[in-house]
Amino acid sequence: VSGGQGQSKQSIGVKAGDWIEYNAGSTGSPPPGHETVWDRIEVINTSATKIWINVVAEAPNGSLTTAMRDIDFTTGDVEGWIIIPANLGPGDSFYDMLSNSTVTIQGQETKVVAGASRVITYVDTPQRHKEWDKSTGMFVTTNDNLGNYSFTATAYSTNMWSVKILGLDPAVFYVVVFVTIFAVVDVLVLTLLLRRRTRL
């Protein structure tokens, strides 16, 4: 479906091999499998409107669990808003099958996430505050209040975008640093040579 105010977009912004990791935590009495301290989502495959993911979760005791899930934008199976259609902006919406409702993006802002400046969209409800990376549709922050327990997760590492150092890719940053150091050393050597010639 094409874009526009209030209209859903079905574009997929992730691809096979993409992954993202989160620091997580829960309070209260979460159901089995939801009491985690670390999570990783890896995209296994995609189709025109569907995404298959592998979710790895670490419990407080260090044990790991793995679960295969699929996201289907056509049916609204977005698995607690884990991944939504890419490039949704304020006023755009997606359908959530579990709540049988349309969820409208409330706003967006630019934030540093997992080492890079990203455009982040968000929805804030009494039960859930969710933030997504706009261009991929992947959630980067969640704060869920689900009755007798709450769950939080914040992304800290991913291969979907590059870490920036002072706004530059690491390779570019280190080239700039090397060239700068080389230029400073060159000037110092030239200055010393000129001083020596002056003394002679």
Coordinates of N, CA, C and O in Angstrom, one line a residue, residues 23-166:
N23 N 20.2 -5.2 25.6 CA 20.2 -5.4 27.0 C 18.8 -5.3 27.5 O 18.0 -4.5 27.1
A24 N 18.4 -6.3 28.3 CA 17.0 -6.4 28.7 C 16.8 -6.6 30.2 O 17.8 -6.9 30.9
G25 N 15.6 -6.5 30.6 CA 15.3 -6.7 32.0 C 13.8 -6.8 32.2 O 13.0 -6.3 31.4
S26 N 13.4 -7.4 33.3 CA 12.0 -7.6 33.6 C 11.7 -7.4 35.1 O 12.7 -7.7 35.9
T27 N 10.5 -7.1 35.5 CA 10.1 -7.0 36.9 C 8.8 -7.7 37.1 O 8.1 -7.9 36.1
G28 N 8.4 -8.0 38.3 CA 7.2 -8.7 38.5 C 7.2 -10.2 38.3 O 8.2 -10.8 38.6
S29 N 6.2 -10.7 37.7 CA 6.1 -12.2 37.4 C 5.9 -12.5 36.0 O 4.8 -12.8 35.5
P30 N 7.0 -12.3 35.2 CA 6.9 -12.6 33.7 C 6.6 -14.1 33.5 O 7.1 -14.9 34.2
P31 N 5.9 -14.4 32.4 CA 5.7 -15.8 32.0 C 7.1 -16.4 31.6 O 8.0 -15.7 31.3
P32 N 7.1 -17.7 31.5 CA 8.4 -18.4 31.1 C 8.8 -17.9 29.7 O 8.0 -17.8 28.8
G33 N 10.1 -17.6 29.6 CA 10.7 -17.2 28.4 C 10.7 -15.7 28.3 O 11.4 -15.1 27.3
H34 N 10.1 -14.9 29.2 CA 10.1 -13.5 29.1 C 11.0 -12.8 30.2 O 11.1 -11.6 30.2
E35 N 11.5 -13.6 31.0 CA 12.5 -13.1 32.0 C 13.9 -13.1 31.5 O 14.6 -14.1 31.7
T36 N 14.3 -12.1 30.7 CA 15.6 -12.2 30.0 C 16.4 -11.0 30.4 O 15.9 -9.9 30.8
V37 N 17.7 -11.1 30.3 CA 18.7 -10.0 30.5 C 19.4 -9.6 29.2 O 20.1 -8.6 29.2
W38 N 19.2 -10.5 28.2 CA 19.9 -10.2 26.9 C 19.1 -10.9 25.8 O 18.6 -12.0 26.0
D39 N 18.9 -10.2 24.7 CA 18.2 -10.7 23.5 C 18.9 -10.4 22.2 O 19.6 -9.4 22.1
R40 N 18.8 -11.3 21.3 CA 19.3 -11.1 19.9 C 18.3 -11.5 18.9 O 17.7 -12.6 19.0
I41 N 18.1 -10.7 17.9 CA 17.2 -11.0 16.8 C 18.0 -11.0 15.6 O 18.7 -10.1 15.2
E42 N 17.9 -12.2 14.8 CA 18.6 -12.3 13.6 C 17.5 -12.6 12.5 O 16.7 -13.4 12.7
V43 N 17.6 -11.9 11.4 CA 16.7 -12.1 10.3 C 17.2 -13.3 9.5 O 18.4 -13.3 9.0
I44 N 16.4 -14.3 9.3 CA 16.7 -15.5 8.6 C 16.4 -15.4 7.1 O 17.2 -15.8 6.2
N45 N 15.2 -14.9 6.8 CA 14.8 -14.7 5.4 C 13.7 -13.7 5.3 O 13.1 -13.4 6.3
T46 N 13.4 -13.2 4.1 CA 12.3 -12.3 3.9 C 11.6 -12.7 2.6 O 12.2 -13.3 1.7
S47 N 10.4 -12.2 2.5 CA 9.6 -12.3 1.2 C 9.1 -10.9 1.0 O 9.5 -9.9 1.6
A48 N 8.1 -10.7 0.1 CA 7.5 -9.4 -0.2 C 6.9 -8.7 1.0 O 7.1 -7.5 1.2
T49 N 6.2 -9.5 1.9 CA 5.6 -8.9 3.1 C 5.9 -9.6 4.4 O 5.3 -9.4 5.4
K50 N 6.8 -10.6 4.3 CA 7.0 -11.5 5.5 C 8.5 -11.6 5.8 O 9.3 -11.5 5.0
I51 N 8.7 -11.7 7.1 CA 10.1 -11.8 7.7 C 10.2 -12.9 8.6 O 9.3 -13.1 9.5
W52 N 11.2 -13.8 8.4 CA 11.4 -14.9 9.4 C 12.6 -14.5 10.2 O 13.7 -14.2 9.7
I53 N 12.4 -14.6 11.5 CA 13.5 -14.2 12.5 C 13.8 -15.3 13.5 O 12.9 -16.2 13.7
N54 N 15.0 -15.3 14.0 CA 15.4 -16.2 15.1 C 15.7 -15.3 16.3 O 16.5 -14.4 16.2
V55 N 15.0 -15.6 17.4 CA 15.2 -14.8 18.6 C 15.9 -15.6 19.7 O 15.4 -16.7 20.0
V56 N 17.1 -15.2 20.1 CA 17.8 -15.8 21.2 C 17.7 -15.0 22.4 O 17.9 -13.8 22.4
A57 N 17.4 -15.6 23.5 CA 17.2 -14.9 24.8 C 18.0 -15.6 25.9 O 18.1 -16.8 26.0
E58 N 18.6 -14.7 26.7 CA 19.4 -15.2 27.9 C 18.7 -14.9 29.2 O 18.3 -13.8 29.4
A59 N 18.4 -15.9 30.0 CA 17.8 -15.8 31.3 C 18.8 -15.3 32.3 O 20.0 -15.4 32.1
P60 N 18.3 -14.8 33.4 CA 19.2 -14.4 34.5 C 20.2 -15.4 34.9 O 21.3 -15.1 35.4
N61 N 19.9 -16.7 34.8 CA 20.8 -17.8 35.2 C 21.8 -18.2 34.1 O 22.6 -19.1 34.3
G62 N 21.7 -17.5 33.0 CA 22.7 -17.7 31.9 C 22.2 -18.7 30.9 O 22.9 -18.8 29.9
S63 N 21.1 -19.3 31.1 CA 20.6 -20.3 30.1 C 20.1 -19.5 28.9 O 19.5 -18.4 29.0
L64 N 20.2 -20.1 27.7 CA 19.8 -19.5 26.4 C 18.6 -20.3 25.9 O 18.6 -21.5 25.9
T65 N 17.7 -19.6 25.3 CA 16.6 -20.2 24.6 C 16.5 -19.6 23.2 O 16.9 -18.4 23.0
T66 N 16.0 -20.4 22.2 CA 15.9 -19.9 20.8 C 14.5 -20.2 20.3 O 13.9 -21.2 20.6
A67 N 14.0 -19.2 19.6 CA 12.6 -19.3 19.1 C 12.6 -18.7 17.7 O 13.1 -17.6 17.4
M68 N 12.0 -19.5 16.8 CA 11.8 -19.0 15.4 C 10.4 -18.3 15.3 O 9.4 -18.9 15.8
R69 N 10.4 -17.1 14.8 CA 9.1 -16.4 14.6 C 9.0 -15.9 13.2 O 10.1 -15.7 12.5
D70 N 7.8 -15.6 12.8 CA 7.7 -14.9 11.5 C 6.8 -13.7 11.7 O 5.8 -13.7 12.5
I71 N 7.2 -12.6 11.0 CA 6.4 -11.4 11.0 C 5.7 -11.3 9.6 O 6.3 -11.5 8.6
D72 N 4.4 -11.0 9.6 CA 3.6 -10.9 8.4 C 2.9 -9.6 8.4 O 1.9 -9.5 9.1
F73 N 3.3 -8.7 7.6 CA 2.6 -7.4 7.5 C 1.2 -7.5 6.9 O 0.3 -6.6 7.3
T74 N 1.0 -8.4 6.1 CA -0.3 -8.6 5.5 C -1.4 -8.9 6.5 O -2.5 -8.4 6.5
T75 N -1.1 -9.8 7.4 CA -2.1 -10.3 8.4 C -2.0 -9.4 9.7 O -2.8 -9.5 10.6
G76 N -0.9 -8.6 9.8 CA -0.7 -7.8 11.0 C 0.0 -8.6 12.2 O -0.1 -8.2 13.3
D77 N 0.6 -9.7 11.8 CA 1.3 -10.5 12.8 C 2.7 -9.9 13.0 O 3.7 -10.2 12.4
V78 N 2.8 -8.9 13.9 CA 4.0 -8.1 14.2 C 4.6 -8.5 15.5 O 5.5 -7.8 16.0
E79 N 4.2 -9.6 16.1 CA 4.8 -10.1 17.3 C 5.2 -9.1 18.4 O 6.3 -8.9 18.8
G80 N 4.2 -8.4 18.9 CA 4.4 -7.4 19.9 C 5.2 -6.2 19.4 O 5.9 -5.6 20.2
W81 N 5.0 -5.9 18.1 CA 5.6 -4.8 17.5 C 7.2 -4.9 17.4 O 7.9 -3.9 17.4
I82 N 7.7 -6.1 17.2 CA 9.1 -6.3 17.1 C 9.7 -5.6 15.9 O 10.6 -4.9 15.9
I83 N 9.0 -5.9 14.7 CA 9.4 -5.3 13.5 C 8.1 -4.8 12.8 O 7.1 -5.5 12.7
I84 N 8.2 -3.6 12.3 CA 7.0 -3.0 11.6 C 7.5 -2.6 10.2 O 8.7 -2.6 9.9
P85 N 6.6 -2.2 9.3 CA 7.0 -1.8 8.0 C 8.0 -0.7 8.1 O 7.9 0.2 8.9
A86 N 8.9 -0.7 7.1 CA 10.0 0.3 7.1 C 9.5 1.7 6.7 O 8.5 1.8 5.9
N87 N 10.1 2.7 7.1 CA 9.9 4.1 6.7 C 8.5 4.7 7.0 O 8.0 5.5 6.3
L88 N 7.9 4.2 8.1 CA 6.7 4.8 8.6 C 7.0 6.1 9.3 O 8.0 6.1 10.1
G89 N 6.3 7.1 9.1 CA 6.5 8.4 9.8 C 5.3 8.7 10.6 O 4.3 8.0 10.6
P90 N 5.3 9.8 11.3 CA 4.2 10.3 12.1 C 2.9 10.4 11.3 O 2.9 10.9 10.2
G91 N 1.8 9.7 11.8 CA 0.6 9.7 11.1 C 0.4 8.5 10.3 O -0.8 8.1 10.0
D92 N 1.5 7.8 9.9 CA 1.4 6.5 9.2 C 1.0 5.4 10.3 O 1.2 5.6 11.5
S93 N 0.5 4.3 9.8 CA 0.0 3.3 10.7 C 0.3 1.9 10.2 O 0.6 1.7 9.0
F94 N 0.2 0.9 11.1 CA 0.3 -0.5 10.8 C -0.8 -1.3 11.6 O -1.2 -0.8 12.6
Y95 N -1.1 -2.4 11.1 CA -2.2 -3.2 11.7 C -1.6 -4.2 12.7 O -0.6 -4.9 12.3
D96 N -2.1 -4.4 13.9 CA -1.6 -5.3 14.9 C -2.7 -6.4 15.1 O -3.8 -6.1 15.6
M97 N -2.5 -7.6 14.6 CA -3.4 -8.7 14.7 C -3.8 -9.0 16.1 O -5.0 -9.3 16.4
L98 N -2.8 -9.0 17.1 CA -3.1 -9.4 18.4 C -4.1 -8.5 19.1 O -5.0 -9.0 19.9
S99 N -4.0 -7.2 18.9 CA -5.0 -6.3 19.5 C -6.1 -6.0 18.6 O -7.1 -5.3 19.0
N100 N -6.1 -6.5 17.4 CA -7.1 -6.2 16.3 C -7.3 -4.7 16.2 O -8.5 -4.2 16.2
S101 N -6.2 -4.0 16.1 CA -6.3 -2.5 16.0 C -5.2 -2.0 15.1 O -4.2 -2.6 14.8
T102 N -5.4 -0.8 14.7 CA -4.4 -0.1 13.9 C -3.6 0.8 14.8 O -4.2 1.6 15.6
V103 N -2.3 0.7 14.7 CA -1.4 1.5 15.5 C -0.8 2.6 14.7 O -0.2 2.4 13.6
T104 N -0.9 3.8 15.2 CA -0.4 5.0 14.4 C 0.9 5.5 15.0 O 0.9 5.7 16.3
I105 N 1.8 5.8 14.2 CA 3.1 6.3 14.7 C 2.9 7.8 15.2 O 2.3 8.6 14.5
Q106 N 3.3 8.0 16.4 CA 3.0 9.3 17.0 C 4.0 10.4 16.8 O 3.7 11.6 16.8
G107 N 5.3 10.0 16.6 CA 6.3 11.0 16.4 C 7.6 10.4 16.0 O 7.8 9.2 15.9
Q108 N 8.6 11.2 15.7 CA 10.0 10.8 15.4 C 11.0 11.8 15.9 O 10.7 13.0 16.0
E109 N 12.2 11.3 16.1 CA 13.3 12.1 16.5 C 14.6 11.5 16.1 O 14.6 10.3 15.7
T110 N 15.7 12.2 16.1 CA 17.0 11.7 15.8 C 17.7 11.4 17.1 O 17.8 12.2 18.0
K111 N 18.2 10.1 17.3 CA 18.9 9.7 18.5 C 20.1 8.8 18.1 O 20.2 8.3 17.0
V112 N 21.0 8.7 19.0 CA 22.2 7.8 18.8 C 21.8 6.4 19.4 O 21.4 6.3 20.5
V113 N 21.8 5.5 18.5 CA 21.4 4.1 18.8 C 22.5 3.1 18.3 O 22.8 3.2 17.2
A114 N 23.0 2.3 19.2 CA 24.0 1.3 18.9 C 25.2 2.0 18.1 O 25.7 1.5 17.1
G115 N 25.6 3.2 18.6 CA 26.8 3.8 18.1 C 26.6 4.7 16.9 O 27.6 5.3 16.4
A116 N 25.4 5.0 16.4 CA 25.2 5.8 15.3 C 23.9 6.7 15.4 O 23.0 6.3 16.1
S117 N 23.9 7.8 14.8 CA 22.7 8.7 14.8 C 21.7 8.1 13.8 O 21.9 7.9 12.6
R118 N 20.5 7.9 14.4 CA 19.4 7.2 13.6 C 18.1 8.0 13.7 O 17.9 8.7 14.8
V119 N 17.3 8.0 12.7 CA 15.9 8.6 12.8 C 15.0 7.5 13.5 O 14.9 6.4 13.0
I120 N 14.5 7.9 14.6 CA 13.7 6.9 15.5 C 12.2 7.4 15.5 O 11.9 8.5 15.7
T121 N 11.3 6.4 15.3 CA 9.9 6.7 15.4 C 9.4 6.0 16.7 O 10.1 5.1 17.2
Y122 N 8.2 6.5 17.2 CA 7.8 5.9 18.4 C 6.2 5.9 18.6 O 5.6 6.7 17.9
V123 N 5.8 5.0 19.4 CA 4.4 5.0 19.9 C 4.4 4.9 21.4 O 5.2 4.1 21.9
D124 N 3.5 5.6 22.0 CA 3.4 5.6 23.5 C 2.0 5.3 23.9 O 1.1 6.2 23.6
T125 N 1.8 4.2 24.5 CA 0.4 3.9 25.1 C 0.5 3.5 26.5 O 1.7 3.4 27.0
P126 N -0.6 3.4 27.3 CA -0.5 3.0 28.7 C 0.2 1.7 28.9 O 0.8 1.4 29.9
Q127 N 0.1 0.8 27.9 CA 0.7 -0.6 28.1 C 2.1 -0.7 27.5 O 2.9 -1.5 27.9
R128 N 2.5 0.2 26.5 CA 3.7 0.0 25.8 C 4.3 1.3 25.3 O 3.6 2.1 24.7
H129 N 5.6 1.5 25.5 CA 6.3 2.5 24.8 C 7.3 1.8 23.9 O 8.2 1.1 24.3
K130 N 7.2 2.1 22.6 CA 8.0 1.4 21.6 C 8.7 2.4 20.7 O 8.1 3.3 20.3
E131 N 10.0 2.1 20.4 CA 10.7 3.0 19.5 C 11.3 2.1 18.4 O 11.8 1.0 18.7
W132 N 11.3 2.5 17.2 CA 11.8 1.8 16.0 C 12.9 2.6 15.3 O 12.8 3.8 15.2
D133 N 13.8 1.9 14.6 CA 14.7 2.5 13.6 C 13.8 2.7 12.4 O 13.3 1.7 11.8
K134 N 13.7 3.9 11.9 CA 12.7 4.2 10.9 C 13.0 3.5 9.6 O 12.1 2.9 9.0
S135 N 14.3 3.5 9.2 CA 14.6 2.9 7.8 C 14.5 1.4 7.8 O 14.4 0.8 6.7
T136 N 14.6 0.7 8.9 CA 14.6 -0.7 9.0 C 13.2 -1.3 9.5 O 12.9 -2.4 9.2
G137 N 12.6 -0.5 10.4 CA 11.4 -1.0 11.1 C 11.7 -1.8 12.3 O 10.7 -2.3 12.9
M138 N 12.9 -2.0 12.6 CA 13.3 -2.9 13.8 C 13.2 -2.1 15.0 O 13.6 -0.9 15.1
F139 N 12.6 -2.7 16.1 CA 12.5 -1.9 17.3 C 13.9 -1.8 18.0 O 14.7 -2.7 17.9
V140 N 14.1 -0.6 18.6 CA 15.4 -0.4 19.3 C 15.2 -0.2 20.8 O 16.2 -0.3 21.5
T141 N 14.0 0.2 21.2 CA 13.7 0.3 22.6 C 12.3 -0.1 22.9 O 11.4 0.2 22.1
T142 N 12.1 -0.8 24.0 CA 10.7 -1.1 24.4 C 10.6 -1.0 25.9 O 11.5 -1.3 26.7
N143 N 9.4 -0.5 26.4 CA 9.1 -0.5 27.8 C 7.6 -0.9 27.9 O 6.7 -0.2 27.7
D144 N 7.5 -2.2 28.2 CA 6.1 -2.8 28.2 C 5.6 -3.0 29.7 O 6.3 -3.6 30.5
N145 N 4.4 -2.6 29.9 CA 3.8 -2.8 31.2 C 2.6 -3.7 31.0 O 1.5 -3.3 30.5
L146 N 2.7 -5.0 31.3 CA 1.8 -6.0 30.8 C 1.1 -6.7 32.0 O 1.3 -7.9 32.3
G147 N 0.4 -5.9 32.8 CA -0.3 -6.4 34.0 C 0.6 -6.7 35.1 O 1.0 -5.8 35.8
N148 N 0.9 -8.0 35.3 CA 1.6 -8.4 36.5 C 3.2 -8.4 36.3 O 3.9 -8.9 37.1
Y149 N 3.6 -7.9 35.2 CA 5.0 -7.8 35.0 C 5.3 -6.7 33.9 O 4.4 -6.3 33.2
S150 N 6.6 -6.2 33.9 CA 7.0 -5.3 32.9 C 8.3 -5.8 32.3 O 9.1 -6.6 32.9
F151 N 8.6 -5.3 31.1 CA 9.7 -5.8 30.3 C 10.4 -4.6 29.6 O 9.6 -3.7 29.0
T152 N 11.7 -4.4 29.7 CA 12.4 -3.4 29.0 C 13.5 -4.0 28.2 O 14.1 -5.0 28.5
A153 N 13.8 -3.3 27.1 CA 15.0 -3.8 26.2 C 15.5 -2.6 25.4 O 14.7 -1.7 25.0
T154 N 16.8 -2.5 25.3 CA 17.4 -1.4 24.6 C 18.5 -1.9 23.7 O 19.4 -2.6 24.2
A155 N 18.5 -1.6 22.4 CA 19.5 -2.0 21.5 C 20.8 -1.4 21.8 O 20.9 -0.2 22.1
Y156 N 21.9 -2.2 21.7 CA 23.2 -1.7 21.9 C 24.2 -2.1 20.8 O 25.3 -1.5 20.7
S157 N 23.9 -3.1 20.0 CA 24.8 -3.5 18.9 C 24.0 -4.1 17.7 O 23.0 -4.7 17.9
T158 N 24.5 -3.8 16.5 CA 23.8 -4.3 15.3 C 24.8 -4.3 14.2 O 25.8 -3.5 14.2
N159 N 24.5 -5.1 13.1 CA 25.2 -5.0 11.9 C 24.4 -4.2 10.8 O 24.9 -4.2 9.6
M160 N 23.3 -3.7 11.2 CA 22.4 -3.0 10.2 C 22.9 -1.6 9.9 O 22.4 -1.0 8.9
W161 N 23.7 -1.0 10.7 CA 24.3 0.3 10.4 C 25.7 0.4 11.1 O 26.0 -0.4 12.0
S162 N 26.5 1.3 10.6 CA 27.9 1.4 11.1 C 28.0 2.3 12.3 O 27.3 3.3 12.4
V163 N 28.8 1.9 13.2 CA 29.2 2.7 14.4 C 29.9 4.0 13.9 O 30.7 3.9 13.0
K164 N 29.5 5.1 14.4 CA 30.2 6.4 14.0 C 31.1 6.9 15.1 O 30.8 6.8 16.3
I165 N 32.2 7.5 14.7 CA 33.1 8.2 15.6 C 33.1 9.7 15.2 O 33.6 10.0 14.1
L166 N 32.6 10.5 16.0 CA 32.5 12.0 15.7 C 31.8 12.1 14.3 O 32.1 13.0 13.5

